[in-house]
PDB file of C-alpha atoms in Angstrom:
ATOM      1  CA  UNK A   1     -38.932   8.958   7.769  1.00 42.00           C
ATOM      2  CA  UNK A   2     -37.506   6.571   5.318  1.00 50.00           C
ATOM      3  CA  UNK A   3     -40.299   7.039   2.671  1.00 56.00           C
ATOM      4  CA  UNK A   4     -39.388  10.749   2.501  1.00 57.00           C
ATOM      5  CA  UNK A   5     -35.290  10.373   3.147  1.00 58.00           C
ATOM      6  CA  UNK A   6     -33.456   8.091   0.887  1.00 64.00           C
ATOM      7  CA  UNK A   7     -30.915   6.016   2.440  1.00 67.00           C
ATOM      8  CA  UNK A   8     -27.620   7.640   1.734  1.00 72.00           C
ATOM      9  CA  UNK A   9     -26.335   4.436   1.089  1.00 82.00           C
ATOM     10  CA  UNK A  10     -28.472   3.884  -2.240  1.00 88.00           C
ATOM     11  CA  UNK A  11     -26.280   6.578  -4.222  1.00 86.00           C
ATOM     12  CA  UNK A  12     -23.058   5.057  -2.863  1.00 88.00           C
ATOM     13  CA  UNK A  13     -24.490   1.529  -4.055  1.00 90.00           C
ATOM     14  CA  UNK A  14     -25.278   2.990  -7.376  1.00 90.00           C
ATOM     15  CA  UNK A  15     -21.731   3.937  -7.906  1.00 91.00           C
ATOM     16  CA  UNK A  16     -19.879   1.023  -6.559  1.00 92.00           C
ATOM     17  CA  UNK A  17     -22.103  -2.172  -7.059  1.00 93.00           C
ATOM     18  CA  UNK A  18     -21.275  -2.372 -11.207  1.00 92.00           C
ATOM     19  CA  UNK A  19     -17.567  -2.416  -9.547  1.00 91.00           C
ATOM     20  CA  UNK A  20     -17.840  -5.065  -6.862  1.00 92.00           C
ATOM     21  CA  UNK A  21     -20.357  -7.354  -9.247  1.00 92.00           C
ATOM     22  CA  UNK A  22     -17.481  -8.826 -10.915  1.00 90.00           C
ATOM     23  CA  UNK A  23     -16.111  -9.718  -7.367  1.00 91.00           C
ATOM     24  CA  UNK A  24     -19.350 -11.284  -6.252  1.00 93.00           C
ATOM     25  CA  UNK A  25     -19.670  -8.584  -3.469  1.00 94.00           C
ATOM     26  CA  UNK A  26     -22.360  -5.885  -2.995  1.00 93.00           C
ATOM     27  CA  UNK A  27     -22.935  -2.866  -1.001  1.00 91.00           C
ATOM     28  CA  UNK A  28     -25.072  -4.057   1.702  1.00 89.00           C
ATOM     29  CA  UNK A  29     -27.918  -1.702   2.206  1.00 86.00           C
ATOM     30  CA  UNK A  30     -29.712  -3.328   5.463  1.00 83.00           C
ATOM     31  CA  UNK A  31     -26.617  -4.177   7.501  1.00 78.00           C
ATOM     32  CA  UNK A  32     -24.659  -1.289   8.401  1.00 74.00           C
ATOM     33  CA  UNK A  33     -22.313  -2.385  11.229  1.00 77.00           C
ATOM     34  CA  UNK A  34     -19.499  -1.423   9.529  1.00 78.00           C
ATOM     35  CA  UNK A  35     -18.473   1.903   8.102  1.00 79.00           C
ATOM     36  CA  UNK A  36     -18.487   0.691   4.349  1.00 81.00           C
ATOM     37  CA  UNK A  37     -21.081  -2.235   4.413  1.00 85.00           C
ATOM     38  CA  UNK A  38     -20.235  -4.956   1.928  1.00 91.00           C
ATOM     39  CA  UNK A  39     -21.377  -8.047   1.551  1.00 91.00           C
ATOM     40  CA  UNK A  40     -20.958 -11.416  -0.123  1.00 91.00           C
ATOM     41  CA  UNK A  41     -23.010 -11.996  -3.419  1.00 87.00           C
ATOM     42  CA  UNK A  42     -23.103 -15.695  -2.492  1.00 89.00           C
ATOM     43  CA  UNK A  43     -24.551 -15.828   0.897  1.00 90.00           C
ATOM     44  CA  UNK A  44     -25.602 -11.995   1.775  1.00 86.00           C
ATOM     45  CA  UNK A  45     -22.755 -12.618   4.547  1.00 90.00           C
ATOM     46  CA  UNK A  46     -21.506  -8.938   5.742  1.00 88.00           C
ATOM     47  CA  UNK A  47     -17.765  -8.792   5.002  1.00 90.00           C
ATOM     48  CA  UNK A  48     -15.599  -6.110   6.930  1.00 88.00           C
ATOM     49  CA  UNK A  49     -13.330  -4.223   4.654  1.00 86.00           C
ATOM     50  CA  UNK A  50     -10.306  -5.683   6.461  1.00 88.00           C
ATOM     51  CA  UNK A  51     -10.967  -9.133   4.947  1.00 91.00           C
ATOM     52  CA  UNK A  52     -11.197  -7.994   1.750  1.00 91.00           C
ATOM     53  CA  UNK A  53      -8.314  -9.234  -0.527  1.00 92.00           C
ATOM     54  CA  UNK A  54      -5.510  -6.612  -1.112  1.00 93.00           C
ATOM     55  CA  UNK A  55      -6.522  -5.916  -4.752  1.00 93.00           C
ATOM     56  CA  UNK A  56      -9.944  -5.030  -3.748  1.00 93.00           C
ATOM     57  CA  UNK A  57      -9.049  -3.202  -0.863  1.00 92.00           C
ATOM     58  CA  UNK A  58      -7.067  -1.010  -3.209  1.00 93.00           C
ATOM     59  CA  UNK A  59      -9.447  -0.366  -5.367  1.00 93.00           C
ATOM     60  CA  UNK A  60     -12.121   1.098  -3.152  1.00 92.00           C
ATOM     61  CA  UNK A  61      -9.968   3.087  -1.108  1.00 91.00           C
ATOM     62  CA  UNK A  62      -8.506   4.739  -4.172  1.00 93.00           C
ATOM     63  CA  UNK A  63     -11.943   5.143  -5.390  1.00 94.00           C
ATOM     64  CA  UNK A  64     -13.589   6.468  -2.062  1.00 92.00           C
ATOM     65  CA  UNK A  65     -12.091   9.869  -2.387  1.00 93.00           C
ATOM     66  CA  UNK A  66     -13.258  10.459  -5.822  1.00 94.00           C
ATOM     67  CA  UNK A  67     -17.007   9.540  -4.573  1.00 93.00           C
ATOM     68  CA  UNK A  68     -16.885  11.853  -1.601  1.00 92.00           C
ATOM     69  CA  UNK A  69     -15.241  15.019  -3.078  1.00 94.00           C
ATOM     70  CA  UNK A  70     -15.653  17.449  -5.888  1.00 95.00           C
ATOM     71  CA  UNK A  71     -13.466  16.590  -8.405  1.00 96.00           C
ATOM     72  CA  UNK A  72     -14.525  19.076 -10.962  1.00 96.00           C
ATOM     73  CA  UNK A  73     -11.581  20.468 -13.285  1.00 96.00           C
ATOM     74  CA  UNK A  74      -9.048  18.456 -11.033  1.00 96.00           C
ATOM     75  CA  UNK A  75      -5.943  16.184 -12.127  1.00 97.00           C
ATOM     76  CA  UNK A  76      -6.089  12.934 -10.842  1.00 96.00           C
ATOM     77  CA  UNK A  77      -3.163  10.857 -10.642  1.00 96.00           C
ATOM     78  CA  UNK A  78      -3.527   6.818 -10.305  1.00 96.00           C
ATOM     79  CA  UNK A  79      -0.671   4.636 -10.161  1.00 96.00           C
ATOM     80  CA  UNK A  80      -0.731   0.989 -11.391  1.00 96.00           C
ATOM     81  CA  UNK A  81      -4.936   0.646 -10.819  1.00 96.00           C
ATOM     82  CA  UNK A  82      -4.315  -3.299 -11.977  1.00 96.00           C
ATOM     83  CA  UNK A  83      -2.123  -4.129  -8.751  1.00 95.00           C
ATOM     84  CA  UNK A  84      -3.389  -7.364  -7.394  1.00 94.00           C
ATOM     85  CA  UNK A  85      -6.673  -7.480  -9.570  1.00 95.00           C
ATOM     86  CA  UNK A  86      -7.498 -10.077 -12.100  1.00 94.00           C
ATOM     87  CA  UNK A  87      -7.444  -9.388 -15.871  1.00 94.00           C
ATOM     88  CA  UNK A  88     -11.179  -8.966 -16.021  1.00 92.00           C
ATOM     89  CA  UNK A  89     -11.445  -6.527 -13.178  1.00 93.00           C
ATOM     90  CA  UNK A  90      -8.795  -4.399 -15.138  1.00 96.00           C
ATOM     91  CA  UNK A  91     -10.731  -4.385 -18.557  1.00 94.00           C
ATOM     92  CA  UNK A  92     -13.604  -1.844 -17.438  1.00 93.00           C
ATOM     93  CA  UNK A  93     -12.051  -0.108 -14.539  1.00 95.00           C
ATOM     94  CA  UNK A  94     -10.947   2.870 -16.102  1.00 96.00           C
ATOM     95  CA  UNK A  95     -14.574   3.706 -16.998  1.00 95.00           C
ATOM     96  CA  UNK A  96     -15.236   3.140 -13.207  1.00 95.00           C
ATOM     97  CA  UNK A  97     -12.866   6.069 -12.600  1.00 96.00           C
ATOM     98  CA  UNK A  98     -14.275   8.272 -15.088  1.00 96.00           C
ATOM     99  CA  UNK A  99     -17.864   7.683 -13.830  1.00 94.00           C
ATOM    100  CA  UNK A 100     -16.762   8.710 -10.507  1.00 94.00           C
ATOM    101  CA  UNK A 101     -14.629  12.237 -11.659  1.00 96.00           C
ATOM    102  CA  UNK A 102     -16.338  12.719 -14.899  1.00 96.00           C
ATOM    103  CA  UNK A 103     -15.189  16.344 -14.636  1.00 96.00           C
ATOM    104  CA  UNK A 104     -11.645  15.734 -14.047  1.00 97.00           C
ATOM    105  CA  UNK A 105      -8.659  14.654 -15.795  1.00 96.00           C
ATOM    106  CA  UNK A 106      -7.340  11.325 -15.125  1.00 96.00           C
ATOM    107  CA  UNK A 107      -3.640  10.364 -15.579  1.00 97.00           C
ATOM    108  CA  UNK A 108      -3.027   6.929 -15.282  1.00 98.00           C
ATOM    109  CA  UNK A 109       0.314   5.337 -14.883  1.00 98.00           C
ATOM    110  CA  UNK A 110       0.315   1.429 -15.657  1.00 97.00           C
ATOM    111  CA  UNK A 111       1.963  -1.804 -17.064  1.00 96.00           C
ATOM    112  CA  UNK A 112      -1.280  -3.616 -17.931  1.00 97.00           C
ATOM    113  CA  UNK A 113      -2.203  -3.536 -21.776  1.00 96.00           C
ATOM    114  CA  UNK A 114      -5.685  -4.045 -20.260  1.00 96.00           C
ATOM    115  CA  UNK A 115      -5.682  -0.639 -18.789  1.00 97.00           C
ATOM    116  CA  UNK A 116      -3.838   0.991 -21.589  1.00 97.00           C
ATOM    117  CA  UNK A 117      -6.411  -0.544 -24.044  1.00 96.00           C
ATOM    118  CA  UNK A 118      -9.160   1.921 -22.561  1.00 96.00           C
ATOM    119  CA  UNK A 119      -7.465   5.267 -23.954  1.00 97.00           C
ATOM    120  CA  UNK A 120      -7.113   6.141 -27.538  1.00 97.00           C
ATOM    121  CA  UNK A 121      -3.484   5.821 -28.875  1.00 97.00           C
ATOM    122  CA  UNK A 122      -2.609   9.599 -29.069  1.00 96.00           C
ATOM    123  CA  UNK A 123      -3.633   9.568 -25.281  1.00 97.00           C
ATOM    124  CA  UNK A 124      -1.221   6.859 -24.446  1.00 97.00           C
ATOM    125  CA  UNK A 125       2.493   8.201 -23.690  1.00 97.00           C
ATOM    126  CA  UNK A 126       5.039   5.259 -23.792  1.00 96.00           C
ATOM    127  CA  UNK A 127       8.090   5.506 -21.621  1.00 96.00           C
ATOM    128  CA  UNK A 128      11.117   3.021 -22.631  1.00 94.00           C
ATOM    129  CA  UNK A 129      14.873   3.306 -22.975  1.00 94.00           C
ATOM    130  CA  UNK A 130      16.538   4.288 -26.427  1.00 94.00           C
ATOM    131  CA  UNK A 131      19.467   3.078 -27.814  1.00 93.00           C
ATOM    132  CA  UNK A 132      21.844   5.251 -25.504  1.00 95.00           C
ATOM    133  CA  UNK A 133      19.895   3.980 -22.822  1.00 95.00           C
ATOM    134  CA  UNK A 134      17.884   7.223 -22.039  1.00 96.00           C
ATOM    135  CA  UNK A 135      14.267   7.313 -20.924  1.00 96.00           C
ATOM    136  CA  UNK A 136      12.312   8.236 -24.213  1.00 97.00           C
ATOM    137  CA  UNK A 137       8.467   8.922 -24.866  1.00 97.00           C
ATOM    138  CA  UNK A 138       6.739   7.638 -27.714  1.00 95.00           C
ATOM    139  CA  UNK A 139       2.598   7.636 -28.713  1.00 95.00           C
ATOM    140  CA  UNK A 140       0.699   4.532 -28.696  1.00 96.00           C
ATOM    141  CA  UNK A 141      -0.322   2.966 -31.803  1.00 96.00           C
ATOM    142  CA  UNK A 142      -3.279   0.311 -31.218  1.00 96.00           C
ATOM    143  CA  UNK A 143      -6.793   1.851 -31.071  1.00 97.00           C
ATOM    144  CA  UNK A 144      -8.777   1.847 -28.266  1.00 97.00           C
ATOM    145  CA  UNK A 145     -10.488  -1.294 -26.902  1.00 96.00           C
ATOM    146  CA  UNK A 146      -8.077  -3.552 -28.773  1.00 96.00           C
ATOM    147  CA  UNK A 147      -6.726  -6.579 -28.092  1.00 94.00           C
ATOM    148  CA  UNK A 148      -4.383  -6.424 -25.204  1.00 93.00           C
ATOM    149  CA  UNK A 149      -1.877  -8.679 -27.148  1.00 91.00           C
ATOM    150  CA  UNK A 150      -1.833  -6.201 -29.749  1.00 93.00           C
ATOM    151  CA  UNK A 151      -1.046  -3.738 -27.305  1.00 95.00           C
ATOM    152  CA  UNK A 152       2.002  -5.513 -26.006  1.00 94.00           C
ATOM    153  CA  UNK A 153       3.452  -5.762 -29.320  1.00 93.00           C
ATOM    154  CA  UNK A 154       2.325  -2.578 -30.992  1.00 94.00           C
ATOM    155  CA  UNK A 155       2.337  -0.212 -28.228  1.00 96.00           C
ATOM    156  CA  UNK A 156       4.640  -1.987 -25.124  1.00 94.00           C
ATOM    157  CA  UNK A 157       6.851  -3.647 -27.996  1.00 93.00           C
ATOM    158  CA  UNK A 158       6.764  -7.096 -26.026  1.00 90.00           C
ATOM    159  CA  UNK A 159       7.090 -10.701 -27.338  1.00 84.00           C
ATOM    160  CA  UNK A 160       4.346 -12.239 -25.640  1.00 81.00           C
ATOM    161  CA  UNK A 161       5.476 -15.625 -26.147  1.00 87.00           C
ATOM    162  CA  UNK A 162       8.032 -17.098 -23.783  1.00 90.00           C
ATOM    163  CA  UNK A 163      10.518 -19.599 -24.783  1.00 93.00           C
ATOM    164  CA  UNK A 164       7.883 -22.676 -24.454  1.00 95.00           C
ATOM    165  CA  UNK A 165       5.382 -20.534 -26.743  1.00 94.00           C
ATOM    166  CA  UNK A 166       8.317 -19.815 -29.285  1.00 93.00           C
ATOM    167  CA  UNK A 167       9.286 -23.351 -29.430  1.00 95.00           C
ATOM    168  CA  UNK A 168       5.722 -24.442 -30.152  1.00 96.00           C
ATOM    169  CA  UNK A 169       5.201 -21.720 -32.914  1.00 95.00           C
ATOM    170  CA  UNK A 170       8.498 -22.816 -34.583  1.00 96.00           C
ATOM    171  CA  UNK A 171       7.230 -26.687 -34.464  1.00 96.00           C
ATOM    172  CA  UNK A 172       4.199 -25.497 -35.824  1.00 96.00           C
ATOM    173  CA  UNK A 173       5.513 -23.574 -38.984  1.00 96.00           C
ATOM    174  CA  UNK A 174       7.649 -26.725 -39.246  1.00 96.00           C
ATOM    175  CA  UNK A 175       4.771 -29.022 -39.568  1.00 96.00           C
ATOM    176  CA  UNK A 176       3.314 -26.719 -42.154  1.00 95.00           C
ATOM    177  CA  UNK A 177       6.528 -26.852 -43.957  1.00 96.00           C
ATOM    178  CA  UNK A 178       6.128 -30.625 -44.221  1.00 94.00           C
ATOM    179  CA  UNK A 179       2.625 -30.932 -44.678  1.00 94.00           C
ATOM    180  CA  UNK A 180       2.969 -28.953 -48.050  1.00 94.00           C
ATOM    181  CA  UNK A 181       5.788 -30.943 -49.350  1.00 94.00           C
ATOM    182  CA  UNK A 182       4.503 -34.607 -48.038  1.00 92.00           C
ATOM    183  CA  UNK A 183       2.961 -36.807 -51.074  1.00 92.00           C
ATOM    184  CA  UNK A 184       1.752 -39.658 -49.263  1.00 94.00           C
ATOM    185  CA  UNK A 185      -1.652 -39.463 -48.430  1.00 93.00           C
ATOM    186  CA  UNK A 186      -1.625 -41.405 -44.839  1.00 93.00           C
ATOM    187  CA  UNK A 187       1.529 -39.398 -43.605  1.00 94.00           C
ATOM    188  CA  UNK A 188      -0.260 -36.186 -44.852  1.00 94.00           C
ATOM    189  CA  UNK A 189      -3.263 -37.079 -42.847  1.00 94.00           C
ATOM    190  CA  UNK A 190      -0.919 -37.668 -39.446  1.00 94.00           C
ATOM    191  CA  UNK A 191       0.865 -34.296 -39.823  1.00 95.00           C
ATOM    192  CA  UNK A 192      -2.730 -32.452 -40.452  1.00 95.00           C
ATOM    193  CA  UNK A 193      -3.967 -34.015 -37.046  1.00 96.00           C
ATOM    194  CA  UNK A 194      -0.663 -32.854 -35.657  1.00 95.00           C
ATOM    195  CA  UNK A 195      -0.638 -29.596 -36.981  1.00 95.00           C
ATOM    196  CA  UNK A 196      -4.196 -28.992 -36.055  1.00 96.00           C
ATOM    197  CA  UNK A 197      -4.135 -30.111 -32.412  1.00 96.00           C
ATOM    198  CA  UNK A 198      -0.700 -27.832 -31.837  1.00 96.00           C
ATOM    199  CA  UNK A 199      -2.747 -24.859 -33.431  1.00 95.00           C
ATOM    200  CA  UNK A 200      -5.566 -25.343 -31.322  1.00 95.00           C
ATOM    201  CA  UNK A 201      -3.706 -25.718 -28.116  1.00 94.00           C
ATOM    202  CA  UNK A 202      -2.175 -22.533 -28.663  1.00 92.00           C
ATOM    203  CA  UNK A 203      -4.540 -20.560 -30.991  1.00 90.00           C
ATOM    204  CA  UNK A 204      -2.110 -20.342 -33.620  1.00 89.00           C
TER     205      UNK A 204
END
């Protein structure tokens, strides 16, 4: 029977294993003890979905309906898909939604620059408070796939350095000024070492 009939989990695995791979999980094609058979990529141990992390459960539960239903010509609303997910999971997340619903329009609400980077700038509608305290909207600026830090700066208008980073950058600029003004060779070498170490530490 199995030779003539494909295991229905194979199709399911083809869609979900690329998503689960980054979590060191995969669809269990052999042990079907659970309705959603997931196993560890470390030891092949079957894991009930109730034992998965909050982020993983939320991710899978939001995607299952897209796999089961015909989403042709549908509008799909996804609210904060990045919730409880590590940044490396967020990078390609939208492409997985698009693979599951290729003929649907997907509208995403997000606060993550990793998610926002998956869209063209004209596809991003950024809500913000204007000078009168009213909600306004503007289009994105950074190109699709851009560095998330660029999106934070250009689209989110966020200064992504906290007080410690700002203090370090100010010190970095101060050292650069001292280096250009210093004439004594030994002191110049010391300043260069200090400048290089600080620059490498913060990637300035």
